[in-house]
Amino acid sequence: MAKTKLSTSESQTRQLAKEILEKRTNYLKEGAILFALEGDLGAGKTTFAKGVGEHLGIKKPIKSPGYVLVAEYPYDSSTSAGKLFHVDLWRVESVPEAQALGIKDLIKPGNVVIVEWAHRVPELIDEICRIKNLKVIRVEIEHKGRKERKIRYGQIN
């Protein structure tokens, strides 16, 4: 049940991220949400993550975790409180290496986890999808032009 939207700017991509999370924000009281982001380098994965952070009211700039691999941003909004974890699997070369990051341990009520380059470890994402009290949303971002992005998204568990 995937939906597709066309984004013609970074602000539209951030806005779409906000809208997708907004529809699920109440769920954070009982569970966690994980965004499995897929797309080429420069597709807009970190831009999408910035939109999620904005919706949660995070003031600290959201950047690609890069060499850190996992960045943590606490948040406290009017509807929920928890942490946003931004995970970058660009340099991860195997499922065991990704598992060592402890992504499954981040899945707690109130937490939002964003996994960039999720398609590099599909077995781990499939395993994570079986965790109770978790909604997993796959987001595929595809270049369609210099500024245009085709964004397909949908819940996969």
CSV table of C-alpha atoms in Angstrom, one decimal:
chain,number,residue,atom,x,y,z
A,1,MET,CA,0.0,0.0,0.0
A,2,ALA,CA,2.8,2.4,-1.0
A,3,LYS,CA,2.1,6.0,-1.8
A,4,THR,CA,4.1,8.1,-4.2
A,5,LYS,CA,4.7,11.9,-4.1
A,6,LEU,CA,6.8,14.2,-6.2
A,7,SER,CA,9.0,16.7,-4.4
A,8,THR,CA,10.5,19.6,-6.2
A,9,SER,CA,12.4,21.1,-3.3
A,10,GLU,CA,14.1,20.3,0.0
A,11,SER,CA,11.3,22.1,1.9
A,12,GLN,CA,8.7,19.8,0.2
A,13,THR,CA,10.7,16.7,1.1
A,14,ARG,CA,10.9,17.9,4.8
A,15,GLN,CA,7.2,18.7,4.7
A,16,LEU,CA,6.3,15.2,3.5
A,17,ALA,CA,8.4,13.7,6.3
A,18,LYS,CA,6.5,15.8,8.8
A,19,GLU,CA,3.2,14.7,7.3
A,20,ILE,CA,4.1,11.0,7.4
A,21,LEU,CA,5.2,11.2,11.0
A,22,GLU,CA,2.3,13.4,12.1
A,23,LYS,CA,-0.2,10.7,11.1
A,24,ARG,CA,1.5,8.3,13.4
A,25,THR,CA,2.6,10.6,16.3
A,26,ASN,CA,0.0,9.2,18.7
A,27,TYR,CA,1.5,5.8,18.3
A,28,LEU,CA,4.7,7.0,20.0
A,29,LYS,CA,2.9,6.8,23.4
A,30,GLU,CA,2.8,3.0,23.1
A,31,GLY,CA,5.6,2.1,20.6
A,32,ALA,CA,8.4,3.2,18.3
A,33,ILE,CA,8.6,4.2,14.7
A,34,LEU,CA,11.4,3.3,12.3
A,35,PHE,CA,12.0,4.9,8.9
A,36,ALA,CA,14.0,2.7,6.6
A,37,LEU,CA,15.4,5.2,4.0
A,38,GLU,CA,16.6,4.1,0.7
A,39,GLY,CA,18.1,6.1,-2.2
A,40,ASP,CA,21.3,7.1,-3.9
A,41,LEU,CA,23.9,9.5,-2.5
A,42,GLY,CA,22.4,12.9,-2.5
A,43,ALA,CA,18.8,11.7,-3.0
A,44,GLY,CA,17.5,13.5,0.0
A,45,LYS,CA,17.6,11.0,2.9
A,46,THR,CA,19.1,13.4,5.3
A,47,THR,CA,16.7,16.1,4.2
A,48,PHE,CA,13.9,13.7,5.0
A,49,ALA,CA,15.4,13.1,8.4
A,50,LYS,CA,15.5,16.9,9.0
A,51,GLY,CA,11.8,17.0,8.4
A,52,VAL,CA,11.2,14.3,11.0
A,53,GLY,CA,13.4,16.2,13.5
A,54,GLU,CA,11.5,19.5,12.8
A,55,HIS,CA,8.1,17.7,13.5
A,56,LEU,CA,9.5,16.5,16.8
A,57,GLY,CA,10.6,20.0,17.7
A,58,ILE,CA,14.3,19.2,17.7
A,59,LYS,CA,16.3,22.5,17.5
A,60,LYS,CA,19.7,20.9,17.1
A,61,PRO,CA,20.7,20.7,13.4
A,62,ILE,CA,20.2,17.2,12.0
A,63,LYS,CA,23.2,16.1,10.0
A,64,SER,CA,24.1,12.8,8.4
A,65,PRO,CA,25.8,10.8,11.1
A,66,GLY,CA,28.6,9.9,8.8
A,67,TYR,CA,31.6,8.6,10.8
A,68,VAL,CA,29.6,8.5,14.1
A,69,LEU,CA,27.1,6.0,12.5
A,70,VAL,CA,24.4,6.8,15.1
A,71,ALA,CA,23.4,10.3,16.2
A,72,GLU,CA,21.0,10.8,19.1
A,73,TYR,CA,18.6,13.7,19.5
A,74,PRO,CA,16.3,13.9,22.6
A,75,TYR,CA,12.9,15.5,22.1
A,76,ASP,CA,9.9,16.5,24.2
A,77,SER,CA,6.8,17.6,22.2
A,78,SER,CA,3.3,18.3,23.3
A,79,THR,CA,2.2,14.7,22.4
A,80,SER,CA,5.2,12.6,23.2
A,81,ALA,CA,8.8,12.5,24.5
A,82,GLY,CA,11.7,10.3,23.6
A,83,LYS,CA,14.7,10.2,21.3
A,84,LEU,CA,15.3,10.5,17.6
A,85,PHE,CA,18.1,8.2,16.5
A,86,HIS,CA,19.6,8.8,13.1
A,87,VAL,CA,21.6,5.8,11.8
A,88,ASP,CA,23.8,5.9,8.7
A,89,LEU,CA,24.7,2.5,7.2
A,90,TRP,CA,26.7,3.9,4.3
A,91,ARG,CA,30.0,2.4,5.5
A,92,VAL,CA,28.5,-0.8,7.0
A,93,GLU,CA,29.5,-3.8,4.9
A,94,SER,CA,27.6,-6.7,6.6
A,95,VAL,CA,24.6,-7.6,8.6
A,96,PRO,CA,26.7,-8.5,11.7
A,97,GLU,CA,28.4,-5.1,11.5
A,98,ALA,CA,25.0,-3.4,11.4
A,99,GLN,CA,23.7,-5.6,14.2
A,100,ALA,CA,26.6,-4.4,16.3
A,101,LEU,CA,25.2,-0.9,16.2
A,102,GLY,CA,22.4,-2.0,18.4
A,103,ILE,CA,19.6,-0.7,16.3
A,104,LYS,CA,17.1,-3.2,17.9
A,105,ASP,CA,18.0,-1.8,21.3
A,106,LEU,CA,16.8,1.7,20.2
A,107,ILE,CA,13.3,0.4,19.6
A,108,LYS,CA,11.4,1.7,22.7
A,109,PRO,CA,8.1,3.6,23.2
A,110,GLY,CA,8.5,7.2,22.2
A,111,ASN,CA,11.6,6.7,20.1
A,112,VAL,CA,11.9,7.4,16.4
A,113,VAL,CA,14.7,5.7,14.5
A,114,ILE,CA,15.8,6.7,11.0
A,115,VAL,CA,18.0,4.3,9.2
A,116,GLU,CA,19.7,5.7,6.1
A,117,TRP,CA,20.9,3.1,3.5
A,118,ALA,CA,18.5,0.5,4.9
A,119,HIS,CA,18.6,-1.4,1.6
A,120,ARG,CA,22.2,-2.4,2.4
A,121,VAL,CA,21.0,-4.8,5.2
A,122,PRO,CA,17.5,-6.1,4.1
A,123,GLU,CA,17.8,-9.1,6.4
A,124,LEU,CA,18.2,-6.9,9.4
A,125,ILE,CA,15.3,-4.7,8.4
A,126,ASP,CA,13.2,-7.8,8.0
A,127,GLU,CA,14.2,-9.0,11.5
A,128,ILE,CA,13.4,-5.6,13.0
A,129,CYS,CA,10.0,-5.6,11.3
A,130,ARG,CA,9.0,-8.5,13.7
A,131,ILE,CA,9.6,-6.4,16.8
A,132,LYS,CA,6.3,-5.7,18.7
A,133,ASN,CA,5.1,-2.2,19.3
A,134,LEU,CA,7.0,-0.9,16.2
A,135,LYS,CA,5.8,0.6,13.0
A,136,VAL,CA,8.3,0.4,10.1
A,137,ILE,CA,7.9,2.8,7.2
A,138,ARG,CA,10.0,2.2,4.1
A,139,VAL,CA,10.8,5.4,2.2
A,140,GLU,CA,12.4,5.2,-1.3
A,141,ILE,CA,13.8,8.5,-2.7
A,142,GLU,CA,14.7,8.6,-6.3
A,143,HIS,CA,16.3,11.4,-8.3
A,144,LYS,CA,14.0,12.6,-11.1
A,145,GLY,CA,15.9,15.8,-12.0
A,146,ARG,CA,18.2,18.3,-10.4
A,147,LYS,CA,15.6,19.3,-7.8
A,148,GLU,CA,12.9,16.7,-8.3
A,149,ARG,CA,12.6,13.6,-6.2
A,150,LYS,CA,10.1,10.8,-6.5
A,151,ILE,CA,9.3,9.6,-3.0
A,152,ARG,CA,7.5,6.2,-2.4
A,153,TYR,CA,6.6,5.3,1.1
A,154,GLY,CA,4.5,2.9,3.1
A,155,GLN,CA,4.4,0.8,6.2
A,156,ILE,CA,6.0,-2.6,5.8
A,157,ASN,CA,5.0,-4.4,9.0
